[in-house]
PDB file of C-alpha atoms and ligand atoms in Angstrom:
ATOM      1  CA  UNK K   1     -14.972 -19.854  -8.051  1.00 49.00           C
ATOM      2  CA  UNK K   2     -15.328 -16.264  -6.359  1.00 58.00           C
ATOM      3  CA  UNK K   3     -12.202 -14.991  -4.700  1.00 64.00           C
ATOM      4  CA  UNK K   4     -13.255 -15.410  -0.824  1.00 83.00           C
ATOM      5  CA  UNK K   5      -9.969 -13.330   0.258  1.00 94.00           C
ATOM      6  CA  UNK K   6     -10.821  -9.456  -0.113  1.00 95.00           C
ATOM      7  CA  UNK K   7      -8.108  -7.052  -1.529  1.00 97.00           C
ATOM      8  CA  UNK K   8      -8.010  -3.419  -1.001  1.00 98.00           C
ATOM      9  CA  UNK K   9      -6.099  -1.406  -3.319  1.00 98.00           C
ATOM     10  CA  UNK K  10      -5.264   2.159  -2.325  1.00 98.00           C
ATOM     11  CA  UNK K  11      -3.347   4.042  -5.463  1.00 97.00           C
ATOM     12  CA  UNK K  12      -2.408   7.894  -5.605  1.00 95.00           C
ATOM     13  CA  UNK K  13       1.092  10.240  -5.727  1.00 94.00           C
ATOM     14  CA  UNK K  14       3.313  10.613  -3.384  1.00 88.00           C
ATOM     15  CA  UNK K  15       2.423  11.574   0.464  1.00 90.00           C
ATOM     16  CA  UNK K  16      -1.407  11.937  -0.565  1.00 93.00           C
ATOM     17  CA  UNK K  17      -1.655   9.684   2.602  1.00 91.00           C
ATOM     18  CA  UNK K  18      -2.402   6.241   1.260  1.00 93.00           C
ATOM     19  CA  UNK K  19       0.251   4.478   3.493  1.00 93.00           C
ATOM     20  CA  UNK K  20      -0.856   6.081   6.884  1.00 93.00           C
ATOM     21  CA  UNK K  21      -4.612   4.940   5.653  1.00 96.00           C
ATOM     22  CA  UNK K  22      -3.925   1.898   4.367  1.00 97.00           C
ATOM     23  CA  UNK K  23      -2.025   0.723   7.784  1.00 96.00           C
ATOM     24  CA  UNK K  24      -4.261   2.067   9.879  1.00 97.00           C
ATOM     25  CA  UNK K  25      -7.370   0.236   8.082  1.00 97.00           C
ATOM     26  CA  UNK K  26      -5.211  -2.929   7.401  1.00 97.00           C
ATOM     27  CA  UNK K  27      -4.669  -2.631  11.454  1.00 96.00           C
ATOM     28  CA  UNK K  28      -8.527  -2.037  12.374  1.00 96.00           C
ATOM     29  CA  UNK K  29      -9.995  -5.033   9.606  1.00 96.00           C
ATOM     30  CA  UNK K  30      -7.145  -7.488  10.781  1.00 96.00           C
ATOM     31  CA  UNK K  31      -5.915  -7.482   6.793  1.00 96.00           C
ATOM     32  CA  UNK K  32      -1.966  -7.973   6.040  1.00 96.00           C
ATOM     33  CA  UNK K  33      -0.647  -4.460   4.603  1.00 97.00           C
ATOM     34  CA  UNK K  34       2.029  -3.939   1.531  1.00 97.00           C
ATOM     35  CA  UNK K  35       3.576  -0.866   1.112  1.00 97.00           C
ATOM     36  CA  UNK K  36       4.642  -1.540  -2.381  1.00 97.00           C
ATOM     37  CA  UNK K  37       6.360   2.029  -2.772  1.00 96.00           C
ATOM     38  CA  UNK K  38       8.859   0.345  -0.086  1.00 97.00           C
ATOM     39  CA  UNK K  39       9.649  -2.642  -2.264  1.00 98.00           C
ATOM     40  CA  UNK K  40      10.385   0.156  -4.895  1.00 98.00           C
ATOM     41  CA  UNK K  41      12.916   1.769  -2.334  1.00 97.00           C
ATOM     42  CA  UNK K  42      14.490  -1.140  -1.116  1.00 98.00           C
ATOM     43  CA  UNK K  43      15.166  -2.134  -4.605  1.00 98.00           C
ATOM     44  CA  UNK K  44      16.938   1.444  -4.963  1.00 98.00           C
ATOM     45  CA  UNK K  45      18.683   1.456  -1.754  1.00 98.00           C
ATOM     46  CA  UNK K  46      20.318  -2.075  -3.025  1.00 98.00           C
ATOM     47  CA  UNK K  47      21.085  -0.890  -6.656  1.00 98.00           C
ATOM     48  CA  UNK K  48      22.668   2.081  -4.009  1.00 98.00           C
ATOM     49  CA  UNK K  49      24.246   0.273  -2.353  1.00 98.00           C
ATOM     50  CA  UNK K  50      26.102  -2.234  -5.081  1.00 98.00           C
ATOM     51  CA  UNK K  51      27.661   1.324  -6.531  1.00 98.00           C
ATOM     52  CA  UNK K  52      24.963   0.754  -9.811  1.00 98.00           C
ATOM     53  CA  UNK K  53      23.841   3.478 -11.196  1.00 98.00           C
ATOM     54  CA  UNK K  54      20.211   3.900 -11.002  1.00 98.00           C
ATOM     55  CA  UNK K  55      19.721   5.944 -13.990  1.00 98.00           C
ATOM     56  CA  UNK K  56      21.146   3.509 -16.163  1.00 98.00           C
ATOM     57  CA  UNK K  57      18.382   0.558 -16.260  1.00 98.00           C
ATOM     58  CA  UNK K  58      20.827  -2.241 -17.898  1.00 98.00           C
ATOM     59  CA  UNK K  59      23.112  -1.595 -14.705  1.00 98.00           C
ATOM     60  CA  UNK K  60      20.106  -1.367 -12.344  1.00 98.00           C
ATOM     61  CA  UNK K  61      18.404  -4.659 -13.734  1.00 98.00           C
ATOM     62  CA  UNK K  62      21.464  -6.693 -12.658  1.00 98.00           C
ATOM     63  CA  UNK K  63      19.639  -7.315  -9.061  1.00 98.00           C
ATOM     64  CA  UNK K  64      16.691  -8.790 -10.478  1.00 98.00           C
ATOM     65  CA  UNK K  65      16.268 -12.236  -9.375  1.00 98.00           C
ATOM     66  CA  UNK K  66      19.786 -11.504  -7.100  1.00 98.00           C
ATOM     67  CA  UNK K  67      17.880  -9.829  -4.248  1.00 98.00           C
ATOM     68  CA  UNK K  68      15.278 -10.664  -1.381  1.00 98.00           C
ATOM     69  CA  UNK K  69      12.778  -8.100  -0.532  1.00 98.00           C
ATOM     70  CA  UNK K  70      10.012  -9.088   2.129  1.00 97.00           C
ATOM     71  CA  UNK K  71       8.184  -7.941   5.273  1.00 97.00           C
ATOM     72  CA  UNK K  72       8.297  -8.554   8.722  1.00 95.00           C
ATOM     73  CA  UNK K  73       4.006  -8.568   8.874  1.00 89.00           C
ATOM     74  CA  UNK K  74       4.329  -7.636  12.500  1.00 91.00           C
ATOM     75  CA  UNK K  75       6.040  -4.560  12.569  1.00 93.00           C
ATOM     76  CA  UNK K  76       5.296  -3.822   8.227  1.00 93.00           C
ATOM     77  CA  UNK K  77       8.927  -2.979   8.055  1.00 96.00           C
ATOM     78  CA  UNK K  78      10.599  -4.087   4.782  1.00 97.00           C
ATOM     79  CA  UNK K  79      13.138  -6.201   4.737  1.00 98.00           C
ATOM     80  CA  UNK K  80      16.834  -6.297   2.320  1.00 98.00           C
ATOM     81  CA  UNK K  81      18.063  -9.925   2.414  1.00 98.00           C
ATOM     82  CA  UNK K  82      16.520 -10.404   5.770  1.00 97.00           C
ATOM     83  CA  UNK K  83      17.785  -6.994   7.255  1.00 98.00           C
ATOM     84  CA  UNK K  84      15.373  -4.375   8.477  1.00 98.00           C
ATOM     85  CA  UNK K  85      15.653  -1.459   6.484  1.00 98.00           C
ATOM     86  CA  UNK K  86      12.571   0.888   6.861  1.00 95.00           C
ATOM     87  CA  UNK K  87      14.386   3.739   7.481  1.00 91.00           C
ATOM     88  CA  UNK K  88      16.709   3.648   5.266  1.00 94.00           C
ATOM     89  CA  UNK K  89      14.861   3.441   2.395  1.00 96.00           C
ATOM     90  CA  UNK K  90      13.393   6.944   3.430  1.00 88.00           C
ATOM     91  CA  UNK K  91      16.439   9.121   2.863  1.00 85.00           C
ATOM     92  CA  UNK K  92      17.048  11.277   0.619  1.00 84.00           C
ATOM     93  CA  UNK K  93      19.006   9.364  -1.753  1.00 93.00           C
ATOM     94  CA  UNK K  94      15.963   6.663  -2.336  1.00 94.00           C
ATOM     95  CA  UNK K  95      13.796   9.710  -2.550  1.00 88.00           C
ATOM     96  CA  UNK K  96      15.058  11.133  -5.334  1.00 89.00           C
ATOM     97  CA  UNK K  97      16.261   7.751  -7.204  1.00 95.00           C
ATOM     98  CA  UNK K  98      13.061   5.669  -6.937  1.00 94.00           C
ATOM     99  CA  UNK K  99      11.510   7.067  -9.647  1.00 90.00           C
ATOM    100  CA  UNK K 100      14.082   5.824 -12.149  1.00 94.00           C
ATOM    101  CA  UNK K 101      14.070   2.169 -10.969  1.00 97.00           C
ATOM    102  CA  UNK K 102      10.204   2.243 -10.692  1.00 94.00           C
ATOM    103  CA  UNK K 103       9.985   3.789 -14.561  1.00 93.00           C
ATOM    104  CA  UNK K 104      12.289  -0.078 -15.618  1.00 96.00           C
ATOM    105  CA  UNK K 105       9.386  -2.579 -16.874  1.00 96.00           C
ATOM    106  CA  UNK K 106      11.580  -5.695 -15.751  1.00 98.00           C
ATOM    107  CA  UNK K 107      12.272  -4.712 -12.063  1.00 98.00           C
ATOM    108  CA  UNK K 108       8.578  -3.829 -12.090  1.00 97.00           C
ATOM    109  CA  UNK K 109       7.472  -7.614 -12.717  1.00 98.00           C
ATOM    110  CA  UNK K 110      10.372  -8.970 -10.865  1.00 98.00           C
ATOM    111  CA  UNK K 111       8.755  -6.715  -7.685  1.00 98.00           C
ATOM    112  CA  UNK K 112       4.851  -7.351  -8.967  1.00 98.00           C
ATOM    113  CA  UNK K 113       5.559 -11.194  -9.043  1.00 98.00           C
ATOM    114  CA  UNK K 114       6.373 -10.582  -5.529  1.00 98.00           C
ATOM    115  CA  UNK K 115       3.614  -8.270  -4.577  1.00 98.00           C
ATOM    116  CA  UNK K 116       1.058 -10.468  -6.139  1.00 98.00           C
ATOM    117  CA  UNK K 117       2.722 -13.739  -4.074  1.00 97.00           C
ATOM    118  CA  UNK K 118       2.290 -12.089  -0.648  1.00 96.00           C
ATOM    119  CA  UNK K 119      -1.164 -11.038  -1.695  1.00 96.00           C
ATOM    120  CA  UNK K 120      -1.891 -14.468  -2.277  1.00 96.00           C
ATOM    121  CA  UNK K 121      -4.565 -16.124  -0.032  1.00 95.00           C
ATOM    122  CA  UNK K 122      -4.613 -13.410   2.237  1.00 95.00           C
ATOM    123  CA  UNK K 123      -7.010 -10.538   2.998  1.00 96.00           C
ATOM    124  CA  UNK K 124      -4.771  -7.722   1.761  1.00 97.00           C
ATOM    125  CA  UNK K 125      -4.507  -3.696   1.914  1.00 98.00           C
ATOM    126  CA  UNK K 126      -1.621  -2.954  -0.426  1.00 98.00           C
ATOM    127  CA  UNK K 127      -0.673   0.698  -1.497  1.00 97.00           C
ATOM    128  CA  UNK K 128       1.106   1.917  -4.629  1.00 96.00           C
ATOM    129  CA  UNK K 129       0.333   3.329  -7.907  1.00 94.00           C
ATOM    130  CA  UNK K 130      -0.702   0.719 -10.042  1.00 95.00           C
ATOM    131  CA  UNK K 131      -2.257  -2.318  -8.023  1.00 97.00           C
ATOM    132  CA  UNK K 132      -6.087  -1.209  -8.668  1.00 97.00           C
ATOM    133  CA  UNK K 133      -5.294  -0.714 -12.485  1.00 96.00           C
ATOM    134  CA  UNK K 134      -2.576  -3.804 -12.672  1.00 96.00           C
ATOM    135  CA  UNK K 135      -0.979  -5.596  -9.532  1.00 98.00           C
ATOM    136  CA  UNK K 136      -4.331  -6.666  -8.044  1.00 97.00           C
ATOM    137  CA  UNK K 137      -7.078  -6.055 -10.789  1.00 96.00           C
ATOM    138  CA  UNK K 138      -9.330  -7.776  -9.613  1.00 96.00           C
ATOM    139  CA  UNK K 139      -9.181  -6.082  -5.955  1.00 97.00           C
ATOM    140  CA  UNK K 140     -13.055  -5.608  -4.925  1.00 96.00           C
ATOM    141  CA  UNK K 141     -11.778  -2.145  -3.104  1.00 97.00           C
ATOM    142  CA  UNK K 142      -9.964   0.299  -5.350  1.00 98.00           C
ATOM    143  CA  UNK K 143      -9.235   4.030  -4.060  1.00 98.00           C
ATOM    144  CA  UNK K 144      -7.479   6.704  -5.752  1.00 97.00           C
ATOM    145  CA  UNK K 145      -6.280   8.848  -2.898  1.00 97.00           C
ATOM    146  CA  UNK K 146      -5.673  12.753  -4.016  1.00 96.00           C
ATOM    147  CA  UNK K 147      -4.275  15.450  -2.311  1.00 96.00           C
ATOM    148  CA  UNK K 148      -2.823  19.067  -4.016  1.00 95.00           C
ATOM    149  CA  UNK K 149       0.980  19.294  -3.837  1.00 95.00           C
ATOM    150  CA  UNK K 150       1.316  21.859  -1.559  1.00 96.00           C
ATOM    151  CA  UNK K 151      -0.706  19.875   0.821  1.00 95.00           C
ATOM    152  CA  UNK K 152       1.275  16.681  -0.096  1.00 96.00           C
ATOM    153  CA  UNK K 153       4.722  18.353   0.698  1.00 96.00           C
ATOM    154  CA  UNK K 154       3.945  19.748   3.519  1.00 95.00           C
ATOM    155  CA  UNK K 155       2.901  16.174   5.245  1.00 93.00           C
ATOM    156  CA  UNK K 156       6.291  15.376   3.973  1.00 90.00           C
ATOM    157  CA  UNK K 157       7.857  17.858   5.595  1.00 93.00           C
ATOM    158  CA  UNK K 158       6.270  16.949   9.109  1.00 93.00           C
ATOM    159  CA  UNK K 159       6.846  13.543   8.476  1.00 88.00           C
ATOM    160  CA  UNK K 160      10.966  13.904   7.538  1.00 86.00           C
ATOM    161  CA  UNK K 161      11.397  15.732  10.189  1.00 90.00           C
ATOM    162  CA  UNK K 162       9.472  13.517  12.889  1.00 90.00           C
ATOM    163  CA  UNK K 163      12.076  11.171  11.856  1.00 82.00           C
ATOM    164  CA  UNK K 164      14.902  13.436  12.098  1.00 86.00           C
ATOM    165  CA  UNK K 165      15.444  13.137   7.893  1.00 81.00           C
ATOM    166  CA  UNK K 166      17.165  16.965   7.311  1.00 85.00           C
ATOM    167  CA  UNK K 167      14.773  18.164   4.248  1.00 87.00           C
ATOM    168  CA  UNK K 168      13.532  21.633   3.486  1.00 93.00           C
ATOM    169  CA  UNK K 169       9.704  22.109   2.786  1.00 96.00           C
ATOM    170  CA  UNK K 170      11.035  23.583  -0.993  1.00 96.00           C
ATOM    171  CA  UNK K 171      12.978  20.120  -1.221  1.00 92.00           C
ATOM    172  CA  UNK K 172       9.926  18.115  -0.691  1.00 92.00           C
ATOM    173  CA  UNK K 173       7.524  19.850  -3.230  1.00 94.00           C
ATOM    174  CA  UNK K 174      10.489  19.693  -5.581  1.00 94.00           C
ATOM    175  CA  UNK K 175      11.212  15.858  -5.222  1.00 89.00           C
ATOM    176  CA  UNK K 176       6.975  15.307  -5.222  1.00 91.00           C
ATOM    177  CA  UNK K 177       6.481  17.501  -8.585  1.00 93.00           C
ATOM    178  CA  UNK K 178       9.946  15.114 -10.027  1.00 90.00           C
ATOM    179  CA  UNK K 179       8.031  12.091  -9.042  1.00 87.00           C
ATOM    180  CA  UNK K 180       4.654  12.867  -9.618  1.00 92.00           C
ATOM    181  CA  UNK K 181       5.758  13.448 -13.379  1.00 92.00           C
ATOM    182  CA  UNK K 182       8.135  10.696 -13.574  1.00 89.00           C
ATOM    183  CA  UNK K 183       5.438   8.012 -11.648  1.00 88.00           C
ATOM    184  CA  UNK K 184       2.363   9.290 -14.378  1.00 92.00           C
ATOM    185  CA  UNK K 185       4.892   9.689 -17.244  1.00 93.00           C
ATOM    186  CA  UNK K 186       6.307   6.105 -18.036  1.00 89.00           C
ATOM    187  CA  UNK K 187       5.155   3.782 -20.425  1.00 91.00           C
ATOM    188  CA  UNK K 188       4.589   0.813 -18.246  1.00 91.00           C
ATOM    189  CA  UNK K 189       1.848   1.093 -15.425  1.00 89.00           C
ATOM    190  CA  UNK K 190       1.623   4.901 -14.895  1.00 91.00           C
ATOM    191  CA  UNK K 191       0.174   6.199 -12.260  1.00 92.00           C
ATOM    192  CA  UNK K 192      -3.380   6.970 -13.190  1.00 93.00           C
ATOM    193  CA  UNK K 193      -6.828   5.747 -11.359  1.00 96.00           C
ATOM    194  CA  UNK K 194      -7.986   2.313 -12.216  1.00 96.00           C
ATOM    195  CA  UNK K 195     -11.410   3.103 -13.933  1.00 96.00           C
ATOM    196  CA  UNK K 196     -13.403   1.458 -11.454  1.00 96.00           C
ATOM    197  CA  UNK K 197     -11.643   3.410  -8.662  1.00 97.00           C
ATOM    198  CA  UNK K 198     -12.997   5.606  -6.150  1.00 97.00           C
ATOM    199  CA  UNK K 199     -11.348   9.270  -6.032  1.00 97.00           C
ATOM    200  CA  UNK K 200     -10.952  10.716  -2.865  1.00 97.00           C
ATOM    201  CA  UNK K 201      -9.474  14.176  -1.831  1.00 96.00           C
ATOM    202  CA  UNK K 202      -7.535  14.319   1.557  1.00 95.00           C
ATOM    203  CA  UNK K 203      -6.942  17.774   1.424  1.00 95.00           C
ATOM    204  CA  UNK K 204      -9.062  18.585   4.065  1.00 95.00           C
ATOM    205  CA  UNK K 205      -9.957  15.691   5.498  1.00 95.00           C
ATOM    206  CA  UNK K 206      -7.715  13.931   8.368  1.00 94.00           C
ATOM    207  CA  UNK K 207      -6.338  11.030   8.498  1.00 94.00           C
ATOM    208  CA  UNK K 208      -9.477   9.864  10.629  1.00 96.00           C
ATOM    209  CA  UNK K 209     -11.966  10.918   8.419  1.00 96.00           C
ATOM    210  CA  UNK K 210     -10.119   9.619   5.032  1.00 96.00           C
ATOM    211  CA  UNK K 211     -10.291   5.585   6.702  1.00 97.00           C
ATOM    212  CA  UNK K 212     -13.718   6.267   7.732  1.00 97.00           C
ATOM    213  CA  UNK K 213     -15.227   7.382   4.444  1.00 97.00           C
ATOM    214  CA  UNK K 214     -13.045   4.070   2.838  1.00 96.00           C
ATOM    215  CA  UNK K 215     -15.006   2.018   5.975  1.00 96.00           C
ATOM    216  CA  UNK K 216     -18.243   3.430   4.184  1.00 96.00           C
ATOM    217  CA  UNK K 217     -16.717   2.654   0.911  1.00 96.00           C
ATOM    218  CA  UNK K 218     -16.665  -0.790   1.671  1.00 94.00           C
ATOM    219  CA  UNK K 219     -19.705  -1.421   3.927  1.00 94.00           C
ATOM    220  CA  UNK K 220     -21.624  -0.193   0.983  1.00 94.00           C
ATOM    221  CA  UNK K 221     -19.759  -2.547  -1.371  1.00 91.00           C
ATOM    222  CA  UNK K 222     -21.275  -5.176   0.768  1.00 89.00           C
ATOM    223  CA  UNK K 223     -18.087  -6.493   2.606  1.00 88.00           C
TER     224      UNK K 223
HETATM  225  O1   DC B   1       4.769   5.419  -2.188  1.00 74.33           O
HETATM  226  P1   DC B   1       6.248   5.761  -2.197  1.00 74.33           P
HETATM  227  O2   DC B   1       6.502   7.243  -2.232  1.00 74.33           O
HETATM  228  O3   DC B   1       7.010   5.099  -1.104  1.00 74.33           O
HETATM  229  O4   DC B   1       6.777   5.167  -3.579  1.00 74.33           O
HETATM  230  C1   DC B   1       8.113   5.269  -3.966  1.00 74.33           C
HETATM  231  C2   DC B   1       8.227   5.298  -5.483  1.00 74.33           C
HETATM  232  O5   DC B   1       7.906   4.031  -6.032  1.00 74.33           O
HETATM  233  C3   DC B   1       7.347   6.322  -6.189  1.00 74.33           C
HETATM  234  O6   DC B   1       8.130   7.295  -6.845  1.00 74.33           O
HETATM  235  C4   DC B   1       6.570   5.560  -7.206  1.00 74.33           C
HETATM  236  C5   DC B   1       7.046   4.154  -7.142  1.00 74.33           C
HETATM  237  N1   DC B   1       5.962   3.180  -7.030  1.00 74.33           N
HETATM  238  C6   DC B   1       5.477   2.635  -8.183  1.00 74.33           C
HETATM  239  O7   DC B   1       5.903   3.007  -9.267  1.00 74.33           O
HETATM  240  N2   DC B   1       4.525   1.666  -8.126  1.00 74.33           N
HETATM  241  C7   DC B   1       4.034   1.268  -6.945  1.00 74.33           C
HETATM  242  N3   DC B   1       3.098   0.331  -6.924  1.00 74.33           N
HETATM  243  C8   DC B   1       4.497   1.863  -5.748  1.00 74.33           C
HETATM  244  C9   DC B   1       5.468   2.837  -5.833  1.00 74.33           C
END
């Protein structure tokens, strides 16, 4: 039977904008939105926060199954065990240890078994790296959103400090050029477009003009 729910998939590296598109378009179609980068983070802020270390993958897997990551749908914040903790999971210290628990294959299916529940008889937007080539495969929208990494650190930059987060604009392209090699580098589910993706450079586009090329994108698609 064809799928009658529609999934979006937006994949790319860090700050090339797919979370500010993919709310905003989740928002404007009335879809449900997962930021599946934050399910990465909360996992790290709890590994964190239990004194494991997150380089060290046996100590880090000791949460799976132990934790409870979800959304409040209203506001898309993520929940820890029920608690709101959206910003918290932006710091510095997630920043720069996310890659590490996102590179461990069993947290990954622990948190895809979850992202693939919540995307579950819903229309869905859901951002990440790997849901057009693995999460949601079967997602009848799948974007590869680009930017360069100057670009990218730079909307970091504005965006740490709109939320008072103390970075340096050096710090950011530093932690994206880590991650972008870590995220593309592992063995399971790299970050790489899904071959029936559709790239798209935000470079120079705004944010306005990235979710209204996607809006084409998908009228055309028939949807
Ligand atoms: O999108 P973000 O910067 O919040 O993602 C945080 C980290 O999680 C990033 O380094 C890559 C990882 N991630 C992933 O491996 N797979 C996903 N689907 C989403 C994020």
């Amino acid at each position: 039977m064809e799928n009658k729910y529609i999934s979006i998939a937006i994949d790319g590296p860090s700050a090339s904008g797919k979370s500010t598109v993919a709310k905003i378009l989740a928002k404007d179609l009335n879809f449900v939105y997962v930021d599946s980068g934050a399910m990465y983070r909360a996992y790290t802020l709890a590994v964190l926060k239990a004194s494991l270390d997150p380089k060290n993958e046996e100590e880090s897997d000791r949460l799976i199954n132990k934790i409870d990551i979800s959304f409040d749908h209203i506001t898309n914040h993520i929940l820890l065990d029920g608690k709101d903790v959206e910003s918290e999971i932006r710091g510095n210290e997630v920043a720069n240890n996310v890659s590490y628990i996102a590179s461990y294959k069993n947290i990954r299916l622990f948190l895809v078994d979850l992202q693939r529940k919540i995307a579950k008889g819903k229309n869905i937007v859901m951002d990440g790296r790997d849901i057009g080539t693995y999460v949601l495969e079967d997602a009848q929208i799948k974007i590869f959103l680009v930017a360069n990494e100057e670009e990218r650190a730079r909307r970091r930059f504005i965006e740490n400090k709109e939320k008072g987060i103390e970075t340096s604009f050096e710090d950011c392209l530093e932690n994206i050029k880590k991650r972008d090699y870590i995220d593309s580098h592992r063995s399971f589910c790299p970050l790489k477009p899904a071959a029936d993706s559709i790239l798209l450079d935000s470079t120079k586009l705004s944010i306005k003009e990235v979710t209204d090329k996607i809006k084409e994108i998908i009228k055309e698609k028939g949807f």
